[in-house]
Every structure is written in C-alpha cells, then in structure tokens.
Short mmCIF file of C-alpha atoms and ligand atoms in Angstrom, two decimals:
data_model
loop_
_atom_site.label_atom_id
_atom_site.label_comp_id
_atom_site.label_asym_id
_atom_site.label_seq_id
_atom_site.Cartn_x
_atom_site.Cartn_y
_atom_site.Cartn_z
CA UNK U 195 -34.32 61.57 -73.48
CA UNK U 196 -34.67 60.10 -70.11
CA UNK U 197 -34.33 56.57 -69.86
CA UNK U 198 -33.82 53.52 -67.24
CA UNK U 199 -36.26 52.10 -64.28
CA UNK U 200 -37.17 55.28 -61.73
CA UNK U 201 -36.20 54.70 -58.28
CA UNK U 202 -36.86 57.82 -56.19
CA UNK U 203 -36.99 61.33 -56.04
CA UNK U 204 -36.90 63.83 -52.74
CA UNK U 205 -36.95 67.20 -52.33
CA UNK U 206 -33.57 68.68 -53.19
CA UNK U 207 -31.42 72.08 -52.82
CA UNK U 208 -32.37 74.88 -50.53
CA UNK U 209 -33.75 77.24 -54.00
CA UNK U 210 -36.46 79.67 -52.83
CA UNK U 211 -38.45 80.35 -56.00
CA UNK U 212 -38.82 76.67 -57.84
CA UNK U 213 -39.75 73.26 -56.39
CA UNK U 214 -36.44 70.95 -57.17
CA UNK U 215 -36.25 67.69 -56.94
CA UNK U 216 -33.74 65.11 -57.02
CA UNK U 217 -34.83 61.63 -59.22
CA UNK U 218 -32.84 58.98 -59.35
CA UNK U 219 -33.31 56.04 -62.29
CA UNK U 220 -31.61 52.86 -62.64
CA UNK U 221 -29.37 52.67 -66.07
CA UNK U 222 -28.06 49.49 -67.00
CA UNK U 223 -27.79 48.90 -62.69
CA UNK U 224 -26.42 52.03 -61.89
CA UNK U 225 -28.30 54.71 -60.62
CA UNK U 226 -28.51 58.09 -62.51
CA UNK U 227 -29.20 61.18 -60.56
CA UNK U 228 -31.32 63.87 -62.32
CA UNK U 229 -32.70 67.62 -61.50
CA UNK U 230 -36.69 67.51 -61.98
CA UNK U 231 -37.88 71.47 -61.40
CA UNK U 232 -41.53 72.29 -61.16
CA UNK U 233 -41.30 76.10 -62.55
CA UNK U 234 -42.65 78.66 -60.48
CA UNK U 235 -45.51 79.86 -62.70
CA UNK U 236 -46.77 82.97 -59.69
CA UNK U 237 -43.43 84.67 -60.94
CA UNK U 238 -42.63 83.44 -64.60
CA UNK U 239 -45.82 83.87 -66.52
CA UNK U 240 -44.28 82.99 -69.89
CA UNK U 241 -42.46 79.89 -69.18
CA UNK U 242 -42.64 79.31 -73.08
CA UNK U 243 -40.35 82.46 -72.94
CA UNK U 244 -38.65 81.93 -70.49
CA UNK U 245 -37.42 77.87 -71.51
CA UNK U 246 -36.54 79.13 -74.98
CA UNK U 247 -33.88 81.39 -73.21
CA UNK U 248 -32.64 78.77 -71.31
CA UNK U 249 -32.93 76.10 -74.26
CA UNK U 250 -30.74 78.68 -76.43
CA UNK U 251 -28.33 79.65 -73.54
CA UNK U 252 -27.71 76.09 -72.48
CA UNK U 253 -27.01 74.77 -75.64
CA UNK U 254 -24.57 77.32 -76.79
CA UNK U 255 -22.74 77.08 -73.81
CA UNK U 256 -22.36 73.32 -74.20
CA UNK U 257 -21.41 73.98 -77.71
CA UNK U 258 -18.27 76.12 -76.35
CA UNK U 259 -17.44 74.05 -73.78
CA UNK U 260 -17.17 70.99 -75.72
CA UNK U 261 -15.01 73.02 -78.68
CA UNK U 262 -12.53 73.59 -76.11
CA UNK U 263 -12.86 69.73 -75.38
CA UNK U 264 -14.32 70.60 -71.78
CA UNK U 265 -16.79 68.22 -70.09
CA UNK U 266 -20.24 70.07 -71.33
CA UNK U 267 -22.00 68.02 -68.88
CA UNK U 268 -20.01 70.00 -66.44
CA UNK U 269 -19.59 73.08 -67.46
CA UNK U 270 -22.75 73.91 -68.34
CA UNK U 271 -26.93 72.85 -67.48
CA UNK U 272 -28.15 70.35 -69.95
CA UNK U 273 -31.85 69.93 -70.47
CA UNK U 274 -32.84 66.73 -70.60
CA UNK U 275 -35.90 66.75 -73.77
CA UNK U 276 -39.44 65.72 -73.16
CA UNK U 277 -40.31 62.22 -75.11
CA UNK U 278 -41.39 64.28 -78.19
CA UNK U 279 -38.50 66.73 -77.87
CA UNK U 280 -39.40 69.51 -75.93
CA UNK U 281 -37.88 71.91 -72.86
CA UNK U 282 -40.66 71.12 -70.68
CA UNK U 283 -43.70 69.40 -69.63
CA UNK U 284 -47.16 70.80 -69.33
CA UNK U 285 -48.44 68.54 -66.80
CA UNK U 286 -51.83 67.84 -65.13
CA UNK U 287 -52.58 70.76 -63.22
CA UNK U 288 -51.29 73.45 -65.14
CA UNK U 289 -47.71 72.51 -63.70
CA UNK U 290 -44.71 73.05 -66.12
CA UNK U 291 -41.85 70.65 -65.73
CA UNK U 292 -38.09 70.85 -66.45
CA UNK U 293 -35.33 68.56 -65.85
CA UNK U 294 -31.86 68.88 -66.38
CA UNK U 295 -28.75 66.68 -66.04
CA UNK U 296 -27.44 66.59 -62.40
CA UNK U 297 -24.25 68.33 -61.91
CA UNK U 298 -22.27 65.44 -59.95
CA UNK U 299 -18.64 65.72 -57.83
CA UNK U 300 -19.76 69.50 -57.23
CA UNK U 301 -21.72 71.22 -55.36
CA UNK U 302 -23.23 75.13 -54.31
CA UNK U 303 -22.96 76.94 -51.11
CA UNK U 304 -25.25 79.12 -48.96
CA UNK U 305 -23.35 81.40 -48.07
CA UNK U 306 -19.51 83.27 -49.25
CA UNK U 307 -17.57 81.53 -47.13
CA UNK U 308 -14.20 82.75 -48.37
CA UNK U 309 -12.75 85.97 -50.54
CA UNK U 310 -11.50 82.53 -52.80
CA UNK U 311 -15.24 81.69 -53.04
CA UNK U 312 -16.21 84.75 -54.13
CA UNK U 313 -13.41 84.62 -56.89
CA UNK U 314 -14.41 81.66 -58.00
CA UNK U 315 -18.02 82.54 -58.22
CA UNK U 316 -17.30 85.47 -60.17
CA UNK U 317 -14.75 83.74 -62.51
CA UNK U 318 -17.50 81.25 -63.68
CA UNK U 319 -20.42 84.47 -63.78
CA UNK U 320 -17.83 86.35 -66.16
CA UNK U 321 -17.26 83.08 -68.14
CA UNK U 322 -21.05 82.50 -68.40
CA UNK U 323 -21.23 86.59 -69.70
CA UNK U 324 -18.20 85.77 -72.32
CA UNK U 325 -19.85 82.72 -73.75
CA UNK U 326 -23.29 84.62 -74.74
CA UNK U 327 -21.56 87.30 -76.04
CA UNK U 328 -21.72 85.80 -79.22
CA UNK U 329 -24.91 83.87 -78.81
CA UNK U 330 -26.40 83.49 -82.40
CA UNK U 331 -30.30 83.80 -83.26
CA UNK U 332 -31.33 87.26 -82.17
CA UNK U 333 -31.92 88.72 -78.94
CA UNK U 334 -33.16 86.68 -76.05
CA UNK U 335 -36.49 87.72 -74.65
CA UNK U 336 -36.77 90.03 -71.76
CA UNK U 337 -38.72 87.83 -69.18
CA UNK U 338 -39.15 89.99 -66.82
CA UNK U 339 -39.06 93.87 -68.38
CA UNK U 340 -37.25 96.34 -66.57
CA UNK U 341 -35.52 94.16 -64.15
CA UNK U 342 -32.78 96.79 -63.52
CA UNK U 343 -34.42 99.68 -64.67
CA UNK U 344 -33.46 101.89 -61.73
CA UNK U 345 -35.32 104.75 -62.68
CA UNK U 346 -38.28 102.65 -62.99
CA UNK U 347 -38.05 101.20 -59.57
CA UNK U 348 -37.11 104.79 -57.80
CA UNK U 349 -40.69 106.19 -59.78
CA UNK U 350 -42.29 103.13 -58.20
CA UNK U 351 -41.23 104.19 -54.77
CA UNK U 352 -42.04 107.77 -55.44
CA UNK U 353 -45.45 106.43 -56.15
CA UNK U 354 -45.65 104.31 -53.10
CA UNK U 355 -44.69 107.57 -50.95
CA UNK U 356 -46.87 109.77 -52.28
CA UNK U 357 -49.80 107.10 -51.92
CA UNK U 358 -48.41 105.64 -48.10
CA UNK U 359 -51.58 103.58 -48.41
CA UNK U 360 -50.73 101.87 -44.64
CA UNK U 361 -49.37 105.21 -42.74
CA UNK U 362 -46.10 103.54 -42.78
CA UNK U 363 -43.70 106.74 -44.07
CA UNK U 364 -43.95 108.03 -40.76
CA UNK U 365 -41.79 105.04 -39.92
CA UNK U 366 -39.01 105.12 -42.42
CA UNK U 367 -38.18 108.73 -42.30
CA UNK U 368 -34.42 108.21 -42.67
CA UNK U 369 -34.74 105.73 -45.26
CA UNK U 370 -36.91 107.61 -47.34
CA UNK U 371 -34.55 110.90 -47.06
CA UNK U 372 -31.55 108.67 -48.17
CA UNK U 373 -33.74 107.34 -50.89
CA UNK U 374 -34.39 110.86 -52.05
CA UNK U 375 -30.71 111.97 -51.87
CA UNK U 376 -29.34 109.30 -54.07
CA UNK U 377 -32.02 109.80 -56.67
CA UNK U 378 -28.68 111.05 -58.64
CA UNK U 379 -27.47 107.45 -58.71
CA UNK U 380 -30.20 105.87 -60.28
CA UNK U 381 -29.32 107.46 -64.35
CA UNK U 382 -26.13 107.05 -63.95
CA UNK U 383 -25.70 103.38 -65.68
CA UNK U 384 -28.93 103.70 -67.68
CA UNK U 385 -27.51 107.15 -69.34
CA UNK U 386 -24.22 105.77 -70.38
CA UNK U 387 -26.33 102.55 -72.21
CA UNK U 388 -28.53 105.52 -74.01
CA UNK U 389 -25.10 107.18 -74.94
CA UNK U 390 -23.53 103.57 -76.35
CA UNK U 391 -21.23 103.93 -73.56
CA UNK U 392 -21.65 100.84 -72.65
CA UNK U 393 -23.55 97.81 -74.34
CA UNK U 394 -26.20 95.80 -73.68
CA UNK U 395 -25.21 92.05 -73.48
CA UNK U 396 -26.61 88.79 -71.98
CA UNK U 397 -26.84 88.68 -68.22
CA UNK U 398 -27.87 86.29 -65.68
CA UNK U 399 -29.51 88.52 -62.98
CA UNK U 400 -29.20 86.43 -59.94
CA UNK U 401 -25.78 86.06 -59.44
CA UNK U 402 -26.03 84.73 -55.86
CA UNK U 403 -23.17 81.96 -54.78
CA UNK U 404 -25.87 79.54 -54.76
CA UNK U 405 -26.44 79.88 -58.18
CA UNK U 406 -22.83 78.51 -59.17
CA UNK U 407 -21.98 74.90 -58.78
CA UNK U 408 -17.94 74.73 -56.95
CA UNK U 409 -16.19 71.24 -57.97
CA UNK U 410 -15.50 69.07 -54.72
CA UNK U 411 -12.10 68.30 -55.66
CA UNK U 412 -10.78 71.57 -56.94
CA UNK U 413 -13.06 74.11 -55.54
CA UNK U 414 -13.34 75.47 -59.01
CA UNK U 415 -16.44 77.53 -60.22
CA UNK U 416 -17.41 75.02 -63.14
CA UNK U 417 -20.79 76.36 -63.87
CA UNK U 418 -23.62 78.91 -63.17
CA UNK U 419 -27.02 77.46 -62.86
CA UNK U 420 -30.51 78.72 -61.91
CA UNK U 421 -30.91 80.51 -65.26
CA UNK U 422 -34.61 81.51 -64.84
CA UNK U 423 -33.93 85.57 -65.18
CA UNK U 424 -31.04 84.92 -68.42
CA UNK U 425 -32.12 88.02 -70.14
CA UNK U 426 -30.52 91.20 -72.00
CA UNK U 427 -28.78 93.45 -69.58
CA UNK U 428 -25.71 94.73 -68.71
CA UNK U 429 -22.95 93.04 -67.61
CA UNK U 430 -22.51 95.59 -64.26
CA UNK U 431 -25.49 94.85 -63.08
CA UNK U 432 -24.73 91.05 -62.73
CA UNK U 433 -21.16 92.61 -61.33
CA UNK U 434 -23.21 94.89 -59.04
CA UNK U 435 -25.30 91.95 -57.82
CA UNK U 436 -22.04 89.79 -56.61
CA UNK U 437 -20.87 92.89 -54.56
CA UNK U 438 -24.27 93.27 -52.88
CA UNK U 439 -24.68 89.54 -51.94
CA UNK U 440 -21.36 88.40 -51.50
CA UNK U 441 -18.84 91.36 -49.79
CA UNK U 442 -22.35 92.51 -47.01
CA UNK U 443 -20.50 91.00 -43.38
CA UNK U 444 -24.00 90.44 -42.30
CA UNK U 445 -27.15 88.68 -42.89
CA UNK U 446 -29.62 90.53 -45.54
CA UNK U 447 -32.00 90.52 -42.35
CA UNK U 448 -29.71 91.70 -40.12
CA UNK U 449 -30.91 94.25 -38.00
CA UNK U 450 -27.86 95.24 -35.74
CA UNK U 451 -26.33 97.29 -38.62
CA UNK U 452 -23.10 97.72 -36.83
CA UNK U 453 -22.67 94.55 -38.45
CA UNK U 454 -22.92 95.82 -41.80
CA UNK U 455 -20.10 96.58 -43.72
CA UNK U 456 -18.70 96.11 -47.21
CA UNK U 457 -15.34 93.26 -47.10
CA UNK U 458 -12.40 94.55 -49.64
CA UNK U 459 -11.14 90.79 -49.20
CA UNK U 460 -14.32 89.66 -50.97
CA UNK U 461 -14.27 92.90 -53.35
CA UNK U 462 -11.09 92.22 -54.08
CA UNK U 463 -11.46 88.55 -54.81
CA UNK U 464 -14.72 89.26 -57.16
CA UNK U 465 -12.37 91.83 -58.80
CA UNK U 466 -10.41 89.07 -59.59
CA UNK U 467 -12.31 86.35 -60.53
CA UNK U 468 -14.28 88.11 -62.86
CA UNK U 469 -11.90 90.38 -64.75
CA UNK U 470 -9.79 87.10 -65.24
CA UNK U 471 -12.96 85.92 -67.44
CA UNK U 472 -14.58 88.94 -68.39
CA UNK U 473 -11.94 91.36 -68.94
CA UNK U 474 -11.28 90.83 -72.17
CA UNK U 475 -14.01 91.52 -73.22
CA UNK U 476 -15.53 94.58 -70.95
CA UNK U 477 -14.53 97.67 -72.20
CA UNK U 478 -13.17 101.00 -70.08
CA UNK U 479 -16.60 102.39 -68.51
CA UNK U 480 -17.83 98.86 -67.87
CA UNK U 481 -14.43 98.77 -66.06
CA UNK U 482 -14.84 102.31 -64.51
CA UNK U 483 -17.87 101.41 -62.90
CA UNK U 484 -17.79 97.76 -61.05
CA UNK U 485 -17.55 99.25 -57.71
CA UNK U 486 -20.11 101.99 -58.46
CA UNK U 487 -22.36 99.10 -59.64
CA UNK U 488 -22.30 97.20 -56.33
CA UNK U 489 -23.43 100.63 -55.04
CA UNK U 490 -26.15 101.02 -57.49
CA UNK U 491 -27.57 97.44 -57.00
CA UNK U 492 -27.23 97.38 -53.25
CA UNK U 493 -29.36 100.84 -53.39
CA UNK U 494 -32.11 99.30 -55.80
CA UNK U 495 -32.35 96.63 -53.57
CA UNK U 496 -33.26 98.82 -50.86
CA UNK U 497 -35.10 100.67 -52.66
CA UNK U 498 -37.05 98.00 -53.57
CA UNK U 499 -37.48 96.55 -50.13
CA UNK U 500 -38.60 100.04 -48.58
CA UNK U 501 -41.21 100.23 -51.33
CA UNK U 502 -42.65 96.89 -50.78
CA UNK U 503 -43.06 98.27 -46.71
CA UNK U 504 -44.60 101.02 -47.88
CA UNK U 505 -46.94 99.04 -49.66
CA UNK U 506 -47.75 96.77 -47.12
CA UNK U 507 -45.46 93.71 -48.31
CA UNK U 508 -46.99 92.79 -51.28
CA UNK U 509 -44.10 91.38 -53.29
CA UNK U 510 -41.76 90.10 -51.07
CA UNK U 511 -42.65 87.09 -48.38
CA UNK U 512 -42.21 88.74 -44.94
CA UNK U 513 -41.44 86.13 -41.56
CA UNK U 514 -42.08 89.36 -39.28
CA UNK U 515 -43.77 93.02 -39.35
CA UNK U 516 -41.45 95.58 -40.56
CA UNK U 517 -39.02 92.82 -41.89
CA UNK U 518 -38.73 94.75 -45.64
CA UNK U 519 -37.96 98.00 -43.34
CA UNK U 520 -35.14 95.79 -41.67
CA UNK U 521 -34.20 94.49 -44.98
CA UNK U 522 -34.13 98.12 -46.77
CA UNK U 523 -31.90 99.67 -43.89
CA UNK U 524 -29.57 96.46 -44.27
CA UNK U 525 -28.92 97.37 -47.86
CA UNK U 526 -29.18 100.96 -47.58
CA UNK U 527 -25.97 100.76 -43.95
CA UNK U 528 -24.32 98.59 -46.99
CA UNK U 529 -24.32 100.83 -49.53
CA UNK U 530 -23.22 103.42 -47.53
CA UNK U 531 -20.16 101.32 -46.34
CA UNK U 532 -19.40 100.71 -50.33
CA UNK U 533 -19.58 104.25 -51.08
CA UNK U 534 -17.37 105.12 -48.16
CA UNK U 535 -15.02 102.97 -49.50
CA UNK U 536 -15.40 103.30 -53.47
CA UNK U 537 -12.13 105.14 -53.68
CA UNK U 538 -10.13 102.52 -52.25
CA UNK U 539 -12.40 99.98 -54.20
CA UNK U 540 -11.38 101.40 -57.57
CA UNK U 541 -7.98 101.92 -56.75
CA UNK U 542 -7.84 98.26 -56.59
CA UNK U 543 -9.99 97.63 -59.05
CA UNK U 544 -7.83 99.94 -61.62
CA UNK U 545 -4.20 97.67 -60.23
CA UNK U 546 -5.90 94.27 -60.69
CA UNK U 547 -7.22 95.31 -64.16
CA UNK U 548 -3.99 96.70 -65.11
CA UNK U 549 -2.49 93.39 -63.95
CA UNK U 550 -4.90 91.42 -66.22
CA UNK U 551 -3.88 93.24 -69.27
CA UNK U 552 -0.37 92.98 -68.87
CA UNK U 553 -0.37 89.54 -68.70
P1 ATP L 82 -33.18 80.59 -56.17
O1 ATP L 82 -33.78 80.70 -54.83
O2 ATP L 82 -31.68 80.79 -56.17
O3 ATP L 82 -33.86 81.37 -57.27
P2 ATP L 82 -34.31 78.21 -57.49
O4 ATP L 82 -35.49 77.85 -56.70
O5 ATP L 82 -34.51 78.95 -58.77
O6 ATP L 82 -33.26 79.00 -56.57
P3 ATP L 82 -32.14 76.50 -58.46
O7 ATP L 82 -31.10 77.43 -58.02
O8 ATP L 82 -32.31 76.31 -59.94
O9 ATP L 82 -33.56 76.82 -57.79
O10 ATP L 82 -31.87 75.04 -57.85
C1 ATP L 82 -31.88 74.83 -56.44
C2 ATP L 82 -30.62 74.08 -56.02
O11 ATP L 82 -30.63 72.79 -56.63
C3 ATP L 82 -29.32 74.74 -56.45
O12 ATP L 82 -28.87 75.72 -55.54
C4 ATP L 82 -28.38 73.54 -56.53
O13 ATP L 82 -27.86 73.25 -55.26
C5 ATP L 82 -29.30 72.41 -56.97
N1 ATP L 82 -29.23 72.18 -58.43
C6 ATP L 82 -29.96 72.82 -59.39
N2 ATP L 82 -29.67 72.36 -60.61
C7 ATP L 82 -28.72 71.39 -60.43
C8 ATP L 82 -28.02 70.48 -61.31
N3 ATP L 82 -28.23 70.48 -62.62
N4 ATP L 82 -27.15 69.61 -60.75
C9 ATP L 82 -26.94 69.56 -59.41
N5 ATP L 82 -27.57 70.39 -58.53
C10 ATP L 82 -28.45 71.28 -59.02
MG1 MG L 83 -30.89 79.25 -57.25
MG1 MG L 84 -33.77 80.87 -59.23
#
C-alpha cells in the first residue's frame, strides 16, 4: 500500500494510449517516485479483465525473479494495491486507476537506436515469454479477441473493399492488388496452431522498444512494461512485431519509401537477443518461422492501416488526409524489403540458433 506525505505528480512518458503520471511522496524524508496510470477505458472495455491479467502476470514474474534472488522491483512491474487490496481504483468519473512501482536507474527509448538495442529489447521480450510459460491458474483472458487473427483482419478488408463506403479504392489500387496477392500469407501461422504445430503461449502484443525499460548503467533490458494487451498468443507474433517496429530504416509515416528497408544488423541483433532467452524453449517451426513472422506482422499492419483508409479512418487517429494510405504503403515497401531478404534472414537465423544450442 502506498504510504508517506504526496508531493507532486506531472505528466510522465511519451505512451500514446494511457494517461501516466509520475507522483512523487515523501517517505520517512525521502521522496518516492511512483507510476499513477489512468486506463484508457475507449480501448479496454473490461479493465476488470484486463488488471487480473496483469495482477497474475506481474506477480508471477516477481515470484521468478526473486527465486533467482534478482531485484523483483526491477525486473518486473509491481502493482502497488488499493487501501482495501485491489489492482485498481474506480474513481469519480468512471476513471479506473492503476499505479505501479517506478522503475528507477533505467529508462525506455523512442526509437532503436542501435542493432545492441534491439538485442537487448528482444532478450528481455523472450525472458518475459519464458517466465509465463508456466504461469499457474488457467488461461489468461483474451482482452482483445482476435488480435492476430490474420484471416480475420484480411476478411475485414475484403469487407471494406467490397463496401468502399468513401470512393477511396480508386486511390489505393496498388495496395489493394498486393493485399490480394499475399492473401496466401495470412493461414500460414494460424494453420500450423490448428495442426499443434506450434503452441499457443502467453504473449505481450506490443513489443515496441518503448515498452522495455534499458538499465542506465548497463544498458541491459531489465524488464518489459506496458502490459495492457498480455494475452494468449503465439510467441511469433510478439517476434514478428519486433521485426516490424524495430529493423523498418524509416519512420512508420514515412512517405519517401526509398527510405524503407528492412536492417539485417537489427534482424540479426533481435535474432540474438531473443533466442538467447527464448530458445530453449521455442521449438523447430516456431524457429522456422521468425523471419516469416516479421513478414506476416508487417503485412497485417498494412493491412490494417489500408482498411481503416478505406473506411474513412475510423480506428486509427489520423494528423493528415490519406495518412493510413501513407502508413499502409510504409508497411507494405517493408514487407516487401523482408521478403526480399528472408533467405538471407533465415540463413542467419538457422547459424545463430545453431550457435545457441551448442553452447
Ligand atoms: P503505448 O503507447 O506504448 O501503448 P501506454 O500509454 O500504454 O504506452 P506505458 O507504456 O505503460 O503507456 O507507459 C508510458 C511510459 O511511462 C513508458 O514508456 C515508460 O517510459 C514510463 N513508465 C511506465 N511504467 C513505468 C514504471 N513502472 N517505471 C518507470 N517508468 C515507467
Ligand atoms: Mg507503452
Ligand atoms: Mg500501452
């Protein structure tokens, strides 16, 4: 429970979907920083849902951590309880509440600056994967169904072509044929889960670089925050995510797509970072398919960005007309660059496993 004199809070953290807050309170004369969140309820209906995941996730992780005598305060978010022992407030207005333990001596970054960032990163996604894989009390619940159901989303589209409620096809011609062509893709990872090819385990589904905390000192990934989409999934789709957001050479707006290209430095760091956590645990077509995953994702992405054009911007916030269009062809020139270069990808992918294992 939170304690001590409060002494000020400000806006904190440059999250997009939740209003953070930093709070600081005096203990015993020192101040003690704290997280306050006010939980974006226009996206997460069920926050009851939703803060049970992250109650159970957060304190098995801490539970690990501290078995291996690692700082859980560190290595992992720590709710801070309500006065009668609950994840959250209900507060005038309808507002839910959170507040967690702030993370100090570390700190998250915009943007990839490094291929030893991105390895990093990875390492502490693949750790975060590995400590939920034996997560006790049942299956989490799916907050948000269908996240990466990439059939789902290409039937969406479909629907939002056949409908082109603003006359806006006319405009994405190329787009939409590339959509079309890769409709292939889109079973590919959902076919080997209906086979038992590959499992279904406990993902985080925003694995941005913003969502890990770096130490100051070290540089070390020491945890993964921001656990609002925790949810059953599979573990190449949080793979697939890092390749999307962390190997594109250009802005996700960017509309000179000369600039667009998939980095093997920063492939080849993820690679590293997150077999050295997670492969011991992934098995061979999980393996087989990290760099077709940051395909996949990068391709749902723009999928999901040219459907939201074609439906007049409904989902996503837009700063300028046609900015989902830009954003669709950004992802779609990027997943073109991965799959130009998925041979090389998985040739390195395939020595840097093989390294892992012999070790
Ligand atoms: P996103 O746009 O990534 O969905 P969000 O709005 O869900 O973000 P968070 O990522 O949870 O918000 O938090 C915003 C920022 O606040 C983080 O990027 C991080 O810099 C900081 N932050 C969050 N939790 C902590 C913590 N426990 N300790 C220190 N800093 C934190
Ligand atoms: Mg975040
Ligand atoms: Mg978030």
């Amino acid at each position: 429970m939170l304690h001590g004199q409060f002494l000020d809070a400000q806006p904190y953290g440059s999250g997009h979907i939740n209003d953070t807050f930093v709070a600081r309170f005096d203990q015993s004369g020192a101040p003690v920083r704290y997280i306050f969140q006010k939980i974006n309820q226009n996206i997460f209906k069920d926050v009851a849902a939703l803060m049970d995941n992250i109650e159970r996730v957060t304190s098995h992780a801490s539970r690990r951590a501290k078995e291996k005598g690692a700082d859980a305060s560190r290595r992992a978010l720590t709710l801070v309880p309500t006065r009668d022992g609950r994840s959250h407030l209900n507060a005038a207005g309808g507002h839910a509440w959170r507040c967690y333990l702030f993370i100090e001596n570390a700190r998250t970054y915009d943007i990839v600056e490094t291929p030893s960032h991105a390895r990093e990163a990875a390492r502490a996604f693949g750790t975060f994967q590995g400590l939920l894989n034996d997560l006790p009390g049942g299956r989490l619940r799916e907050t948000i169904p269908d996240f990466h159901n990439t059939r789902k989303r290409f039937e969406n589209f479909q629907r939002a072509l056949a409908a082109d409620a603003h006359n806006r096809a006319a405009n994405a011609r190329d787009e939409i044929d590339f959509a079309l062509k890769s409709e292939s893709m889109v079973d590919v990872l959902l076919n080997l889960q209906k086979s038992g090819a590959i499992p279904e385990r406990i993902t985080h589904n925003d694995t941005k670089i913003n969502n890990v905390m770096l130490d100051d000192a070290t540089h070390e990934g020491i945890c993964v925050i921001d656990l609002d989409t925790v949810m059953p999934g599979l573990a190449l789709y949080d793979f697939g995510d890092m390749v999307r957001s962390a190997t594109n050479s250009g802005a996700e707006d960017e509309r000179d797509l000369s600039k667009i290209s998939m980095r093997m430095p920063f492939y080849e760091g993820l690679v590293s970072g997150y077999l050295s956590a997670a492969g011991s645990f992934l098995n061979e077509a999980e393996r087989a398919h990290l760099a077709f995953s940051g395909k996949l994702i990068t391709f749902e992405i723009g999928l999901r960005f040219l459907t939201d054009y074609l439906e007049g911007d409904v989902y996503f916030k837009t700063k300028r007309p046609g900015h989902n269009l830009d954003r669709c062809r950004t992802q779609f020139a990027l997943a073109r660059s991965i799959d130009s270069q998925q041979s090389a990808m998985e040739t390195i992918t395939t020595r840097i496993a093989n390294k892992e294992t012999s070790q």
